[in-house]
PDB file of C-alpha atoms in Angstrom:
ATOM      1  CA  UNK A   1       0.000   0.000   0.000  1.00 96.00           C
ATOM      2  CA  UNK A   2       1.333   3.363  -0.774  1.00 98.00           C
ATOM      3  CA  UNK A   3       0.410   6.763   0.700  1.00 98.00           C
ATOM      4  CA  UNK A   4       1.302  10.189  -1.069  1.00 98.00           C
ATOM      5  CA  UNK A   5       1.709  12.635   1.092  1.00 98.00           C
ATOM      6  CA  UNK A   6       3.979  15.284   3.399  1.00 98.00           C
ATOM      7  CA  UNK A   7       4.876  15.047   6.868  1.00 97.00           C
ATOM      8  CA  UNK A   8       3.974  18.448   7.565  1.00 96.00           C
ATOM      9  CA  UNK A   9       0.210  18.161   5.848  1.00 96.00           C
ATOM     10  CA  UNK A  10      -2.528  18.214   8.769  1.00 96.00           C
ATOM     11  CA  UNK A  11      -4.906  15.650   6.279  1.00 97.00           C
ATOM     12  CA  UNK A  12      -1.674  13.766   5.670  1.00 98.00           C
ATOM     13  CA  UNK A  13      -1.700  12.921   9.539  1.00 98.00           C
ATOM     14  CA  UNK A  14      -5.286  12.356   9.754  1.00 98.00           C
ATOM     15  CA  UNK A  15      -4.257   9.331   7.208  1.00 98.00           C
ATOM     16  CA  UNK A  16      -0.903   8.043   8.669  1.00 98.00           C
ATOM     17  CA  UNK A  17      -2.757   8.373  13.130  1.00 98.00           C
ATOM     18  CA  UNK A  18      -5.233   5.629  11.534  1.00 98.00           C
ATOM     19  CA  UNK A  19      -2.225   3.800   9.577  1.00 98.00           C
ATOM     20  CA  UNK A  20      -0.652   3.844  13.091  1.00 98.00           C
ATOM     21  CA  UNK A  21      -3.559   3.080  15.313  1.00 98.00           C
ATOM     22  CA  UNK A  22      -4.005  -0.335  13.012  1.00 98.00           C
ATOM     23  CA  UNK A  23       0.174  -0.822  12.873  1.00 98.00           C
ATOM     24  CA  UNK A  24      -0.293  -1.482   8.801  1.00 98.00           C
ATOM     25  CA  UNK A  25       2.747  -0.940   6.772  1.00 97.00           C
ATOM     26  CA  UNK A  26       2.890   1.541   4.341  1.00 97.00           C
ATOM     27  CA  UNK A  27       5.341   2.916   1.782  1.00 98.00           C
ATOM     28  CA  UNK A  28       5.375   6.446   2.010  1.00 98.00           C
ATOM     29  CA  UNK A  29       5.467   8.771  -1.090  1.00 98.00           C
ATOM     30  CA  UNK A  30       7.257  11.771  -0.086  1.00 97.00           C
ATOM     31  CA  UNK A  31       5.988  14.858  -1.900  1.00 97.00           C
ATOM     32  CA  UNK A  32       7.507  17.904  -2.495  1.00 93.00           C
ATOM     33  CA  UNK A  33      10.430  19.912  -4.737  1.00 93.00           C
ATOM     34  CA  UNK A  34      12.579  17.224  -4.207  1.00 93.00           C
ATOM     35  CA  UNK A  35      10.661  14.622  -4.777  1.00 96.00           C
ATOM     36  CA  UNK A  36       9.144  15.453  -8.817  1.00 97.00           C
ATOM     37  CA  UNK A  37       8.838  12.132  -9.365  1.00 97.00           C
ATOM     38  CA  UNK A  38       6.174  11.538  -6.582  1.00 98.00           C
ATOM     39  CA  UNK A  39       4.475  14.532  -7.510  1.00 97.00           C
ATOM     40  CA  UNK A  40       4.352  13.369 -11.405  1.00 97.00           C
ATOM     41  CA  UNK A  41       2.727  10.551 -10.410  1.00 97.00           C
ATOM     42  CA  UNK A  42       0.114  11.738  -7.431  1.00 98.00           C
ATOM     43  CA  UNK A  43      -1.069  14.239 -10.723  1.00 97.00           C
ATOM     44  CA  UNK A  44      -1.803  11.330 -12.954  1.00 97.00           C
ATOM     45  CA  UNK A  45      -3.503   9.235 -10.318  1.00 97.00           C
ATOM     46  CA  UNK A  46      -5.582  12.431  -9.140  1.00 97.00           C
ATOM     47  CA  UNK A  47      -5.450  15.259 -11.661  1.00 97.00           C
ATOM     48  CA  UNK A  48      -6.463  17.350  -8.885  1.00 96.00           C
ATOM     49  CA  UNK A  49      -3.269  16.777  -6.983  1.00 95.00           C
ATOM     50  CA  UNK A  50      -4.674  17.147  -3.538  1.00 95.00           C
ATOM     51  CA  UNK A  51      -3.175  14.589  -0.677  1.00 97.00           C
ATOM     52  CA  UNK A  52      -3.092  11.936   0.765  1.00 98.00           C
ATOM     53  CA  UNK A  53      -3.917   9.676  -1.340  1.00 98.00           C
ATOM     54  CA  UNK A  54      -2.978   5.771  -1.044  1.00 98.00           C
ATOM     55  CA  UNK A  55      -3.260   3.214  -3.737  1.00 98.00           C
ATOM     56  CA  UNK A  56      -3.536  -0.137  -2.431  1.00 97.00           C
ATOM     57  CA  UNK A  57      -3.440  -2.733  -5.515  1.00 95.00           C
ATOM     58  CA  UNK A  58      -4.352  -0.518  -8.215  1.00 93.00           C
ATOM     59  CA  UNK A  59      -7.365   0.766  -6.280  1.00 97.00           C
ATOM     60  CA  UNK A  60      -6.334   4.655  -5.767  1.00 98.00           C
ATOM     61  CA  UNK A  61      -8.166   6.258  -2.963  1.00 98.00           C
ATOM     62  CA  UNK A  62      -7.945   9.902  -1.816  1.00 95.00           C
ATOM     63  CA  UNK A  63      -9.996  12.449   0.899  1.00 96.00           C
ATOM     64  CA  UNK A  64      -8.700  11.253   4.492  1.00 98.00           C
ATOM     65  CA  UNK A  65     -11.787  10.255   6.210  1.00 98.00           C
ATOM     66  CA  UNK A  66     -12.520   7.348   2.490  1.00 98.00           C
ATOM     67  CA  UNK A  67      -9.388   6.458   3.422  1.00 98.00           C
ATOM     68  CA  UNK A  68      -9.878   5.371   6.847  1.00 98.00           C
ATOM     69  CA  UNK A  69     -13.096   4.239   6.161  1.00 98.00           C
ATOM     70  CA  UNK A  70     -11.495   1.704   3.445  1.00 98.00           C
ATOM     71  CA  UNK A  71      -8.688   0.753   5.996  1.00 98.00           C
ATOM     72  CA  UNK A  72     -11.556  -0.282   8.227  1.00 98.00           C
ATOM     73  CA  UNK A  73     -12.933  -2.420   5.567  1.00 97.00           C
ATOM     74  CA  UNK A  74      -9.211  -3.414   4.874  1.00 97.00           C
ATOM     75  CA  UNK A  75      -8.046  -4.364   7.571  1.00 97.00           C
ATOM     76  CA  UNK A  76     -11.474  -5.863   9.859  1.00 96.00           C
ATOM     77  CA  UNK A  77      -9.274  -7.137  12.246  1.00 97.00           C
ATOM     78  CA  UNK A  78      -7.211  -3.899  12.972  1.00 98.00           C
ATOM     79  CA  UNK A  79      -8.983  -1.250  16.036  1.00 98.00           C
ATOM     80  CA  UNK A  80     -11.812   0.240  14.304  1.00 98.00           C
ATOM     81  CA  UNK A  81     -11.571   3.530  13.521  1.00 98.00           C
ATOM     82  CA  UNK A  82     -15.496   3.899  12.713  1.00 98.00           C
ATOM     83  CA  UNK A  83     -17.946   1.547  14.970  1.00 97.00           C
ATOM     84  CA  UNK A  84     -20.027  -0.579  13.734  1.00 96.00           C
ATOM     85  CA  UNK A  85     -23.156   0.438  15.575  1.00 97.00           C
ATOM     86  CA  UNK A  86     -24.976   3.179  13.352  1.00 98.00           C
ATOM     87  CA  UNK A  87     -25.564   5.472  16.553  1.00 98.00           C
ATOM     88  CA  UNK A  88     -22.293   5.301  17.405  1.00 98.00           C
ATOM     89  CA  UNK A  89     -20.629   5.567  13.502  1.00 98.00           C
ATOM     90  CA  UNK A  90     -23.344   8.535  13.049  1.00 98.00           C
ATOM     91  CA  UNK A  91     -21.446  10.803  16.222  1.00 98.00           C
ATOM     92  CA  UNK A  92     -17.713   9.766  14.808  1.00 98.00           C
ATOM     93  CA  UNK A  93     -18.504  10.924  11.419  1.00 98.00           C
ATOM     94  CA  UNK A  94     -20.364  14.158  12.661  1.00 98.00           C
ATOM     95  CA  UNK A  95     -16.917  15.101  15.111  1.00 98.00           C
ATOM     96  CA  UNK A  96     -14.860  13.972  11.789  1.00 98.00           C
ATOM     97  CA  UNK A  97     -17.068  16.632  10.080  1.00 98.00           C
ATOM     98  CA  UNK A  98     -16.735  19.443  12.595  1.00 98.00           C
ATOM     99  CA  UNK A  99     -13.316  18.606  13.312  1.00 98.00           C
ATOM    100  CA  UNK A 100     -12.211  18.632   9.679  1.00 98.00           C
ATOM    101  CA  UNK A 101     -14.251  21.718   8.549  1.00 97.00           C
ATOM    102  CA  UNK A 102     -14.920  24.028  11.613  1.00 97.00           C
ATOM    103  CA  UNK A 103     -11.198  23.473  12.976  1.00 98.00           C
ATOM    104  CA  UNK A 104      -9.170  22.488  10.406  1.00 97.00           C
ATOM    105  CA  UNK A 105     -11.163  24.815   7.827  1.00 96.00           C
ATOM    106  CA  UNK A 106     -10.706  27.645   9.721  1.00 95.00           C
ATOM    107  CA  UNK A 107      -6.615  27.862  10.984  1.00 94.00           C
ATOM    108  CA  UNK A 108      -6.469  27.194   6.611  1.00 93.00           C
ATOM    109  CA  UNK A 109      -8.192  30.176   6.203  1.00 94.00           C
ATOM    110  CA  UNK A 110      -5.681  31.801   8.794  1.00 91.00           C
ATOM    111  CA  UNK A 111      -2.748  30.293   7.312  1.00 90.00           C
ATOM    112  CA  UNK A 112      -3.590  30.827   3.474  1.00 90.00           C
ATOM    113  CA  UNK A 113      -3.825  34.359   3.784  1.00 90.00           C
ATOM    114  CA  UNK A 114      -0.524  34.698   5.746  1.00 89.00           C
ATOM    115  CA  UNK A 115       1.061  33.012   2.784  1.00 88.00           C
ATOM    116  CA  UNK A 116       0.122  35.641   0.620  1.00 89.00           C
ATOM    117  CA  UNK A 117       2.670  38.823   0.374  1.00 90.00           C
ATOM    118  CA  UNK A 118       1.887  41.017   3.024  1.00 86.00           C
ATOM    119  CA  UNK A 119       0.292  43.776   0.704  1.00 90.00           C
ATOM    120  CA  UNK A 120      -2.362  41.245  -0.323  1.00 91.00           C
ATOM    121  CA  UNK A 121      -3.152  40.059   2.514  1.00 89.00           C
ATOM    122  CA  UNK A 122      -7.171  40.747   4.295  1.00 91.00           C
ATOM    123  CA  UNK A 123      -6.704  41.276   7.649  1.00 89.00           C
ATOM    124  CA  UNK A 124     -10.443  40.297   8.055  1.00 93.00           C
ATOM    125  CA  UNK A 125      -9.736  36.496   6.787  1.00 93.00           C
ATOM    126  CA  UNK A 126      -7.435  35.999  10.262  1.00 90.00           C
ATOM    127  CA  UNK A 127      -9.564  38.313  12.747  1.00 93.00           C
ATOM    128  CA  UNK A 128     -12.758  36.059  11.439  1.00 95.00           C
ATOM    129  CA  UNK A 129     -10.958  33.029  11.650  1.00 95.00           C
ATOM    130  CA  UNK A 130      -9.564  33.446  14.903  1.00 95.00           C
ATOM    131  CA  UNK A 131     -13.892  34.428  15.725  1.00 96.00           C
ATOM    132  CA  UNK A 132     -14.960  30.967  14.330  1.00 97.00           C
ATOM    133  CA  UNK A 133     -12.032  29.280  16.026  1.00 97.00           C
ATOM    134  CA  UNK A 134     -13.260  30.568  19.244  1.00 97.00           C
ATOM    135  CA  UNK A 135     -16.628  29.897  18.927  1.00 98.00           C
ATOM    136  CA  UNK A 136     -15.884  25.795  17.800  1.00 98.00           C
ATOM    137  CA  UNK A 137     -13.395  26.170  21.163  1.00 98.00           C
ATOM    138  CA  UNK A 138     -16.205  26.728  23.372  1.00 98.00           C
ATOM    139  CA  UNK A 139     -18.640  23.903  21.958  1.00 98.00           C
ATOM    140  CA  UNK A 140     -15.974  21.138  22.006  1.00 98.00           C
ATOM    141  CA  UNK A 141     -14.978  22.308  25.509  1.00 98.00           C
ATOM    142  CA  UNK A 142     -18.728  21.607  26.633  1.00 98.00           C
ATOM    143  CA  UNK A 143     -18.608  18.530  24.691  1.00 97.00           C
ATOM    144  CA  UNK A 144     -15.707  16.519  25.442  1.00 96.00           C
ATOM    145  CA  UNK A 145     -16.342  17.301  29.213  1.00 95.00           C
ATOM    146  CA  UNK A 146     -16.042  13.451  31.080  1.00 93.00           C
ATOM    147  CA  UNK A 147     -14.702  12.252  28.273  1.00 95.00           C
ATOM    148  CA  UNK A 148     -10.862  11.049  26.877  1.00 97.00           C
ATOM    149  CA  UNK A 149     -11.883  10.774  23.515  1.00 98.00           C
ATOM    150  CA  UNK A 150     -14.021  12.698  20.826  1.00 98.00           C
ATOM    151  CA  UNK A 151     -16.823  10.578  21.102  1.00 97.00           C
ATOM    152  CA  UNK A 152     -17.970   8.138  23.807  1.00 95.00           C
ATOM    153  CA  UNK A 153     -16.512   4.722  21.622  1.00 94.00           C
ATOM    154  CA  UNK A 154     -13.430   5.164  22.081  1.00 97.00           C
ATOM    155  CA  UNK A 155     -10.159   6.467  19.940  1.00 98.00           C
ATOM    156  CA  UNK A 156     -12.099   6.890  16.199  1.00 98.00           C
ATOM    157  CA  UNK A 157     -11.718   8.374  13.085  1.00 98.00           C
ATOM    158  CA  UNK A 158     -12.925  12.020  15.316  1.00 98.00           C
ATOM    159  CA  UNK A 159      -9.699  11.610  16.891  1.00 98.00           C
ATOM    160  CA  UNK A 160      -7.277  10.997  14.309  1.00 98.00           C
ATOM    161  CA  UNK A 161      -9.150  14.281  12.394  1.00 98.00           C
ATOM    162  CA  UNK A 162      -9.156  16.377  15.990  1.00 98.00           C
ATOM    163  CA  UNK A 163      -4.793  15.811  16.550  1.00 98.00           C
ATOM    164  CA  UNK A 164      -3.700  17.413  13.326  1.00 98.00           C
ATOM    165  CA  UNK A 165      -6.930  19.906  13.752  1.00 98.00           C
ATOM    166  CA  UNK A 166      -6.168  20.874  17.320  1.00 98.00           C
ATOM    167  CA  UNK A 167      -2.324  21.263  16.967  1.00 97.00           C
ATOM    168  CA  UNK A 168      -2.558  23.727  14.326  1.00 96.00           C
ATOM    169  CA  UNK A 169      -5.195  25.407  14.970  1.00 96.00           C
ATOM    170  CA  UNK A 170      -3.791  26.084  18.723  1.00 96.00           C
ATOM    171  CA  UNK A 171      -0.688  27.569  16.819  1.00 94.00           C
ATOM    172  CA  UNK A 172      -2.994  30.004  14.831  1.00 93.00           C
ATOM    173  CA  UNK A 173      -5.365  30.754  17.414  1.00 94.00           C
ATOM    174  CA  UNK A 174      -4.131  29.550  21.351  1.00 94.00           C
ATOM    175  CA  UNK A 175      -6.860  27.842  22.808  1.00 97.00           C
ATOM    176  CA  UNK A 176      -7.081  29.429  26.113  1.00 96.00           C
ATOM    177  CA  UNK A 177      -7.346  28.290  29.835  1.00 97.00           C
ATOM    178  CA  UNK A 178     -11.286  28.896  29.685  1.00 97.00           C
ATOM    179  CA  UNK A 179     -11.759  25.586  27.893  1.00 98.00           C
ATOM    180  CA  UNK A 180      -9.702  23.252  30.166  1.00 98.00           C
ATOM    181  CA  UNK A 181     -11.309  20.269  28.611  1.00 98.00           C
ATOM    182  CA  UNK A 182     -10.390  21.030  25.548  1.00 98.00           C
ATOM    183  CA  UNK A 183      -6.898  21.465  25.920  1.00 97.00           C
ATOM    184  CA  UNK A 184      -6.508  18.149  27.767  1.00 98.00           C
ATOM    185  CA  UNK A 185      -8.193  16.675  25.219  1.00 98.00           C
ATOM    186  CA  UNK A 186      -5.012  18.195  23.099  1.00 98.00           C
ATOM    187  CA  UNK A 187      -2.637  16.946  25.632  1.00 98.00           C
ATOM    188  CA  UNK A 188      -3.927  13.627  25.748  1.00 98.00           C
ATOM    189  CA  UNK A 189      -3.719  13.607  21.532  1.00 98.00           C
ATOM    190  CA  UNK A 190      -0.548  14.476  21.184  1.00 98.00           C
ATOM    191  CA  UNK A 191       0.831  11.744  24.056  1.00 98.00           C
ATOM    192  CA  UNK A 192      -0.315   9.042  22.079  1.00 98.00           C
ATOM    193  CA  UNK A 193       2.032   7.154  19.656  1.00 98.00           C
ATOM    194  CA  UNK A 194       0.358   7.364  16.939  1.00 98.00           C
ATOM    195  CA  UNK A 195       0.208  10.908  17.456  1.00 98.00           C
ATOM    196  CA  UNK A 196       3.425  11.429  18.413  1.00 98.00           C
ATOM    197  CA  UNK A 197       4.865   9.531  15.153  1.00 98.00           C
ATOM    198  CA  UNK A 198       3.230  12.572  13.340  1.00 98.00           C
ATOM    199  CA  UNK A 199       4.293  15.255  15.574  1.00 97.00           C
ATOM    200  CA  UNK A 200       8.284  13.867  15.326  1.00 97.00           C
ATOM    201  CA  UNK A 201       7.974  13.370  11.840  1.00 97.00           C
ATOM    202  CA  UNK A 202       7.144  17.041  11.078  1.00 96.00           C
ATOM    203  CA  UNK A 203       9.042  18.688  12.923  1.00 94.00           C
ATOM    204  CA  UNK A 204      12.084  19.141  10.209  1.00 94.00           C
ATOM    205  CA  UNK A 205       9.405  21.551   8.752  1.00 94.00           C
ATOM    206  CA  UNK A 206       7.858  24.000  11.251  1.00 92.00           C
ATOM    207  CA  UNK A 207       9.461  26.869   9.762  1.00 89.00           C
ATOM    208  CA  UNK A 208       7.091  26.416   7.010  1.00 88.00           C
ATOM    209  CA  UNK A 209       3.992  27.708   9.546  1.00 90.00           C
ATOM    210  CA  UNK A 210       3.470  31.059   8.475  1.00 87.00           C
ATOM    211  CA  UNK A 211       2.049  32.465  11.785  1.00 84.00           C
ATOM    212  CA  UNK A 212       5.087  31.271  14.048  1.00 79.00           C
ATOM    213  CA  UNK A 213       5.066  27.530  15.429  1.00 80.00           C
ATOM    214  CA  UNK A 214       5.508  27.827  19.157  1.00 84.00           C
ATOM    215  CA  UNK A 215       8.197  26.036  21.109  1.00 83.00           C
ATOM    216  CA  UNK A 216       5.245  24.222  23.718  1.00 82.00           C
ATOM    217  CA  UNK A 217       4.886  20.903  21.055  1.00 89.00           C
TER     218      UNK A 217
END
């Protein structure tokens, strides 16, 4: 099985936590400047060019949360990253949503317009972002009260979205000491291997964080 992707990409985690969570091998296809050929090849798999994507016998898959939903299928003996119960499956894919759109979506919108030279840049994009940031804070503080994971089954597919989510979006917006349940819920992400693996693995590439990458990680 091969998975495209970069160490420092927040969906690229999302991928590789599950990958780790279910200890299945992988070949990793590094992309980037110095890797053209990788690059050459994601584009003619997925015109589109986005990662991750994984190929796994000539089946190419790509958005993070298909792909951990086809590990599941995969791999049925491996932890479950979605459960099986519809209930249950219908709260991991709803935190996977919010987590992935409301989080994620948001520090993106932060970080894309620092990227942009500093005399194009709307200063609205980052105040507005930091506003929705803030808002999603206070929710998943009131939600993840009692709890060590996302949702009440366990480590899922919410979780592996929420680490890469939650670590970047801290670094573009701090989440303060008024949600203490939420930034537990950070700690206790980022302790775990699988986590961890991630957080190592990018660190080479910090400086690439437009808005400053702290020292606390």
């Amino acid at each position: 099985m091969e998975l495209f992707g970069h160490p420092f990409s927040s969906y690229t985690w999302k991928a590789q936590i599950a990958f780790h969570e279910k200890a299945i091998d992988y070949d990793f296809r590094m992309l980037g400047p110095e890797h053209a050929d990788n690059g050459r090849r994601l584009n003619q798999l997925w015109p589109v060019s986005k990662f991750p994507l994984v190929v796994d016998e000539g089946r190419v898959l790509f958005e993070s949360s298909i792909i951990i939903e086809y590990l599941d299928h995969r791999y049925p003996d491996s932890p479950k990253m979605i459960p099986a119960d519809f209930e249950a499956a219908l709260d991991v894919r709803t935190f996977d949503r919010i987590f992935d759109n409301h989080v994620m979506g948001k520090m993106q919108e932060a970080v894309g317009d620092s990227l942009r030279p500093e005399n194009e840049r709307v200063p609205s994009i980052l105040a507005n972002a930091k506003i929705a940031l803030e808002t999603v804070y206070g929710w998943l503080d009131t939600q993840i009260k009692d709890r060590d994971w996302a949702t009440a089954s366990g480590f899922s597919m919410a979780d592996c979205a929420a680490a890469p989510s939650l670590f970047y979006a801290d670094w573009a917006h701090q989440i303060s000491d008024d949600y203490p349940n939420l930034k537990a819920y950070r700690a206790r992400l980022l302790a775990r291997p699988s986590v961890k693996q991630c957080v190592e693995a990018a660190r080479p590439y910090r400086s690439y964080f437009p808005l400053g990458a702290p020292d606390r990680d």
